[in-house]
C-alpha cells in the first residue's frame, strides 16, 4: 500500500489492528456457540466478551514480538489474548485451525472493501450521468482509429462510460456475494472436532454465507473472480481516462482536467497544463490489473491446502482494494470538474471540409440508382481532394461540381445530406436505454 494513493476509510480495513479485531470476533463467536452446545463452559465465552467489553487496545507490537518467537501469527495472537483474558482463554480455538480464522477474516475484509468500492462506483455513476445529461446534444466528432469518422455527441461518449461502469457495478455485487463466505470447519475441512453449527453461527454473526466445502481453506476461485472484477473495473476506468487524455491534447483540446489556481504543470515550462490525473489513473489501472494473475494462480493449491497463496494475498488484498478505491474517487473528481469546450468540438468537426458526411452521400447515391461501387468511387475521389487540401476545399462544393454525382443527386439533395442534426435523431433512444426514461 502506497500512502500517496490511499484513503483512510479503506486503509482502516486492512490495518493490523482491524485484522486482529476480526480475529477476536471470530474466536469469541465460535467459543460462544461451543458454549451453547455444551462443548466448553459458558464462563469461557463470558470471559472473552467481558474483556472485549472493556474496549481493549490491540497491542500489535506485543503480538509481533510473540510471533517473532512462535513463527506463527495465529498462535501469537491467541497467546496474547490468553495473557489478557486469563485461564478461560484456553477454551478458544477448540477444534479450529488457523485457516478458519485467516480465510474468514479475509472474506470480511474483502466484503467490507467491496461495500466501499460499490459506493465509489455509485458516486462515479452519478457524476457521469450528470455530465452526460448536461452535454446530451453537444455535437462532437466521433473517431475511429483516431481519425474523424461521423458526428456523435459528448453526452453519448459519457453515456457509454455510464453503461460500462454500471456493468462493473453488477459484476462487483456478484463478486462481493461470491467472496463473502465463512469457513469454520477445522483441519482438512471435515468438522471432525467442531460442529458445523459453529460455522453457521459465526457466519450469521459476521454477515457471511457458509462455505459449502472448505477443505480447510476457502476455495480460491472465489478470490480469483473478485480480483478479476477489480481488474475489469480498472480497465474501464483506464478507458475513460485515456479518452480524457486524448481530448486534452493541444491539437484536440475538446476537454481537459480542471486546472486549479496555483497548480503547476511543469518545472521547466510555465505554460503547461498536463493531464496528470488521468495519466496517473492509467498507471494505477495497470497495477490493479496485475493482481488478477496471481489471484488466478492461487486457485491451484496442493490437496486440501497449502500456504502458497498466503503471501500473495497479503499484497493483493490491501493493495488492490485500496488502490482501486483511491482511483475511483479520483476518476469521479475528474469527471465532476472536467472542463468541456463545445466551441472547440465544433471547430474540430468543421476543419475537414465536410468529410464527416461522406457516408450519407454514398447512401443517397445508391438509393438513386448508382451502384455501390460507383457511388463509393465518386464520393471518395472528391473526399480525397478535401483530405489532401487539409480541409481548405469543401466536400459539398466538389460534389456539386461533379457531373457524375449531380446526374443522380440535385444540389438540394446533396445539401440535405450535410445536416448535422440528422446524426442525433436517436440520442433520446440511446439515453433511455442507458439511464431509463
mmCIF file of C-alpha atoms in Angstrom, residues 81-257:
data_model
loop_
_atom_site.group_PDB
_atom_site.id
_atom_site.type_symbol
_atom_site.label_atom_id
_atom_site.label_comp_id
_atom_site.label_asym_id
_atom_site.label_seq_id
_atom_site.Cartn_x
_atom_site.Cartn_y
_atom_site.Cartn_z
ATOM 1 C CA UNK A 81 -5.344 -12.852 24.200
ATOM 2 C CA UNK A 82 -4.730 -15.548 26.824
ATOM 3 C CA UNK A 83 -2.266 -13.291 28.613
ATOM 4 C CA UNK A 84 -5.002 -10.661 28.881
ATOM 5 C CA UNK A 85 -8.095 -12.821 29.458
ATOM 6 C CA UNK A 86 -6.626 -15.445 31.740
ATOM 7 C CA UNK A 87 -7.294 -19.146 32.252
ATOM 8 C CA UNK A 88 -10.686 -19.238 30.495
ATOM 9 C CA UNK A 89 -8.948 -18.381 27.215
ATOM 10 C CA UNK A 90 -7.754 -21.984 26.967
ATOM 11 C CA UNK A 91 -11.161 -22.883 25.517
ATOM 12 C CA UNK A 92 -10.641 -20.633 22.485
ATOM 13 C CA UNK A 93 -9.942 -22.189 19.107
ATOM 14 C CA UNK A 94 -11.474 -25.553 20.097
ATOM 15 C CA UNK A 95 -11.482 -27.785 17.025
ATOM 16 C CA UNK A 96 -10.458 -24.911 14.781
ATOM 17 C CA UNK A 97 -7.471 -24.424 12.522
ATOM 18 C CA UNK A 98 -5.647 -21.256 11.511
ATOM 19 C CA UNK A 99 -7.297 -21.056 8.107
ATOM 20 C CA UNK A 100 -10.701 -20.870 9.778
ATOM 21 C CA UNK A 101 -9.608 -17.551 11.235
ATOM 22 C CA UNK A 102 -7.477 -16.283 8.359
ATOM 23 C CA UNK A 103 -9.829 -17.116 5.496
ATOM 24 C CA UNK A 104 -12.956 -15.913 7.253
ATOM 25 C CA UNK A 105 -11.196 -12.669 8.156
ATOM 26 C CA UNK A 106 -10.124 -12.144 4.563
ATOM 27 C CA UNK A 107 -13.727 -12.689 3.487
ATOM 28 C CA UNK A 108 -14.863 -9.983 5.913
ATOM 29 C CA UNK A 109 -12.176 -7.582 4.720
ATOM 30 C CA UNK A 110 -12.943 -8.129 1.052
ATOM 31 C CA UNK A 111 -16.693 -7.803 1.607
ATOM 32 C CA UNK A 112 -16.255 -4.560 3.531
ATOM 33 C CA UNK A 113 -13.878 -3.297 0.863
ATOM 34 C CA UNK A 114 -16.415 -4.170 -1.817
ATOM 35 C CA UNK A 115 -19.038 -2.113 0.016
ATOM 36 C CA UNK A 116 -16.782 0.945 -0.180
ATOM 37 C CA UNK A 117 -15.973 0.261 -3.830
ATOM 38 C CA UNK A 118 -19.679 -0.043 -4.636
ATOM 39 C CA UNK A 119 -20.272 3.345 -3.006
ATOM 40 C CA UNK A 120 -17.373 4.701 -5.089
ATOM 41 C CA UNK A 121 -18.995 3.366 -8.247
ATOM 42 C CA UNK A 122 -22.311 4.947 -7.301
ATOM 43 C CA UNK A 123 -20.606 8.322 -6.902
ATOM 44 C CA UNK A 124 -18.839 7.937 -10.236
ATOM 45 C CA UNK A 125 -22.048 6.901 -11.989
ATOM 46 C CA UNK A 126 -23.842 9.939 -10.581
ATOM 47 C CA UNK A 127 -21.126 12.276 -11.851
ATOM 48 C CA UNK A 128 -21.074 10.681 -15.304
ATOM 49 C CA UNK A 129 -24.850 10.811 -15.656
ATOM 50 C CA UNK A 130 -24.992 14.457 -14.601
ATOM 51 C CA UNK A 131 -22.360 15.488 -17.149
ATOM 52 C CA UNK A 132 -23.915 13.280 -19.830
ATOM 53 C CA UNK A 133 -27.300 14.949 -19.420
ATOM 54 C CA UNK A 134 -25.576 18.335 -19.474
ATOM 55 C CA UNK A 135 -23.994 17.554 -22.860
ATOM 56 C CA UNK A 136 -26.648 15.252 -24.264
ATOM 57 C CA UNK A 137 -26.798 17.172 -27.545
ATOM 58 C CA UNK A 138 -23.354 18.794 -27.590
ATOM 59 C CA UNK A 139 -22.017 17.887 -31.059
ATOM 60 C CA UNK A 140 -18.544 16.436 -31.321
ATOM 61 C CA UNK A 141 -16.703 14.249 -33.755
ATOM 62 C CA UNK A 142 -16.614 10.518 -33.355
ATOM 63 C CA UNK A 143 -13.260 8.973 -34.157
ATOM 64 C CA UNK A 144 -12.260 5.529 -35.294
ATOM 65 C CA UNK A 145 -8.555 4.668 -35.388
ATOM 66 C CA UNK A 146 -8.016 8.203 -34.064
ATOM 67 C CA UNK A 147 -9.361 9.619 -37.365
ATOM 68 C CA UNK A 148 -12.502 11.690 -37.824
ATOM 69 C CA UNK A 149 -15.449 9.418 -38.532
ATOM 70 C CA UNK A 150 -19.003 10.738 -38.070
ATOM 71 C CA UNK A 151 -20.628 13.102 -35.560
ATOM 72 C CA UNK A 152 -21.671 11.981 -32.097
ATOM 73 C CA UNK A 153 -22.496 13.995 -29.000
ATOM 74 C CA UNK A 154 -20.325 14.401 -25.947
ATOM 75 C CA UNK A 155 -23.268 13.131 -23.931
ATOM 76 C CA UNK A 156 -23.148 9.868 -25.872
ATOM 77 C CA UNK A 157 -19.474 9.464 -25.048
ATOM 78 C CA UNK A 158 -20.345 9.747 -21.376
ATOM 79 C CA UNK A 159 -23.430 7.543 -21.716
ATOM 80 C CA UNK A 160 -21.164 4.780 -22.991
ATOM 81 C CA UNK A 161 -18.962 5.201 -19.919
ATOM 82 C CA UNK A 162 -22.012 5.123 -17.649
ATOM 83 C CA UNK A 163 -23.262 1.862 -19.164
ATOM 84 C CA UNK A 164 -19.816 0.324 -18.792
ATOM 85 C CA UNK A 165 -19.435 1.278 -15.130
ATOM 86 C CA UNK A 166 -22.986 0.143 -14.458
ATOM 87 C CA UNK A 167 -21.945 -3.292 -15.723
ATOM 88 C CA UNK A 168 -18.894 -3.064 -13.461
ATOM 89 C CA UNK A 169 -21.182 -2.439 -10.516
ATOM 90 C CA UNK A 170 -23.266 -5.507 -11.359
ATOM 91 C CA UNK A 171 -20.122 -7.629 -11.550
ATOM 92 C CA UNK A 172 -18.809 -6.308 -8.241
ATOM 93 C CA UNK A 173 -22.110 -7.015 -6.494
ATOM 94 C CA UNK A 174 -21.850 -10.623 -7.684
ATOM 95 C CA UNK A 175 -18.169 -10.835 -6.722
ATOM 96 C CA UNK A 176 -18.927 -9.489 -3.253
ATOM 97 C CA UNK A 177 -21.592 -12.115 -2.748
ATOM 98 C CA UNK A 178 -19.236 -14.798 -4.001
ATOM 99 C CA UNK A 179 -16.349 -13.806 -1.737
ATOM 100 C CA UNK A 180 -18.343 -13.321 1.479
ATOM 101 C CA UNK A 181 -18.156 -16.895 2.812
ATOM 102 C CA UNK A 182 -17.192 -18.275 6.219
ATOM 103 C CA UNK A 183 -15.165 -21.415 6.911
ATOM 104 C CA UNK A 184 -15.002 -22.826 10.459
ATOM 105 C CA UNK A 185 -14.521 -26.471 9.554
ATOM 106 C CA UNK A 186 -11.256 -27.473 11.249
ATOM 107 C CA UNK A 187 -8.304 -29.401 9.886
ATOM 108 C CA UNK A 188 -8.871 -30.543 6.266
ATOM 109 C CA UNK A 189 -12.439 -29.214 6.460
ATOM 110 C CA UNK A 190 -14.183 -32.310 7.846
ATOM 111 C CA UNK A 191 -15.692 -30.765 11.025
ATOM 112 C CA UNK A 192 -14.201 -33.742 12.914
ATOM 113 C CA UNK A 193 -13.522 -31.648 16.005
ATOM 114 C CA UNK A 194 -16.064 -28.863 15.654
ATOM 115 C CA UNK A 195 -19.794 -28.888 14.979
ATOM 116 C CA UNK A 196 -20.973 -27.343 11.663
ATOM 117 C CA UNK A 197 -23.420 -25.300 13.759
ATOM 118 C CA UNK A 198 -20.448 -23.244 14.957
ATOM 119 C CA UNK A 199 -19.648 -22.271 11.381
ATOM 120 C CA UNK A 200 -23.276 -21.331 10.751
ATOM 121 C CA UNK A 201 -23.358 -19.217 13.903
ATOM 122 C CA UNK A 202 -20.132 -17.347 13.128
ATOM 123 C CA UNK A 203 -21.229 -16.787 9.550
ATOM 124 C CA UNK A 204 -24.534 -15.311 10.704
ATOM 125 C CA UNK A 205 -22.821 -13.018 13.200
ATOM 126 C CA UNK A 206 -20.365 -11.711 10.592
ATOM 127 C CA UNK A 207 -22.884 -11.362 7.776
ATOM 128 C CA UNK A 208 -21.328 -14.112 5.681
ATOM 129 C CA UNK A 209 -22.595 -17.197 3.900
ATOM 130 C CA UNK A 210 -21.391 -20.686 4.831
ATOM 131 C CA UNK A 211 -18.717 -22.138 2.572
ATOM 132 C CA UNK A 212 -20.199 -25.471 1.338
ATOM 133 C CA UNK A 213 -16.862 -27.303 1.128
ATOM 134 C CA UNK A 214 -13.859 -25.532 2.573
ATOM 135 C CA UNK A 215 -11.217 -28.304 2.563
ATOM 136 C CA UNK A 216 -9.567 -26.313 5.408
ATOM 137 C CA UNK A 217 -9.314 -23.274 3.120
ATOM 138 C CA UNK A 218 -11.961 -21.360 1.239
ATOM 139 C CA UNK A 219 -11.535 -22.263 -2.461
ATOM 140 C CA UNK A 220 -9.513 -19.586 -4.221
ATOM 141 C CA UNK A 221 -11.657 -19.463 -7.347
ATOM 142 C CA UNK A 222 -13.777 -17.045 -5.317
ATOM 143 C CA UNK A 223 -10.824 -14.754 -4.738
ATOM 144 C CA UNK A 224 -9.697 -15.070 -8.341
ATOM 145 C CA UNK A 225 -13.070 -13.855 -9.564
ATOM 146 C CA UNK A 226 -13.035 -10.966 -7.095
ATOM 147 C CA UNK A 227 -9.655 -9.670 -8.241
ATOM 148 C CA UNK A 228 -10.504 -10.229 -11.895
ATOM 149 C CA UNK A 229 -13.553 -7.997 -11.390
ATOM 150 C CA UNK A 230 -11.322 -5.356 -9.807
ATOM 151 C CA UNK A 231 -9.106 -5.626 -12.873
ATOM 152 C CA UNK A 232 -12.041 -5.154 -15.238
ATOM 153 C CA UNK A 233 -13.189 -2.098 -13.290
ATOM 154 C CA UNK A 234 -9.659 -0.720 -13.534
ATOM 155 C CA UNK A 235 -9.651 -1.332 -17.292
ATOM 156 C CA UNK A 236 -12.946 0.505 -17.718
ATOM 157 C CA UNK A 237 -11.559 3.337 -15.650
ATOM 158 C CA UNK A 238 -8.472 3.476 -17.858
ATOM 159 C CA UNK A 239 -10.617 3.556 -20.982
ATOM 160 C CA UNK A 240 -12.323 6.707 -19.736
ATOM 161 C CA UNK A 241 -9.015 8.168 -18.551
ATOM 162 C CA UNK A 242 -7.396 7.607 -21.946
ATOM 163 C CA UNK A 243 -10.335 9.325 -23.654
ATOM 164 C CA UNK A 244 -9.817 12.384 -21.477
ATOM 165 C CA UNK A 245 -6.074 12.325 -22.151
ATOM 166 C CA UNK A 246 -6.635 12.257 -25.908
ATOM 167 C CA UNK A 247 -9.224 15.025 -25.763
ATOM 168 C CA UNK A 248 -6.795 17.206 -23.795
ATOM 169 C CA UNK A 249 -4.040 17.035 -26.405
ATOM 170 C CA UNK A 250 -3.211 20.559 -27.617
ATOM 171 C CA UNK A 251 -4.240 19.880 -31.200
ATOM 172 C CA UNK A 252 -7.591 18.493 -29.992
ATOM 173 C CA UNK A 253 -8.390 20.325 -26.723
ATOM 174 C CA UNK A 254 -12.069 19.434 -26.626
ATOM 175 C CA UNK A 255 -11.961 18.727 -22.903
ATOM 176 C CA UNK A 256 -9.379 18.875 -20.156
ATOM 177 C CA UNK A 257 -8.847 18.192 -16.498
#
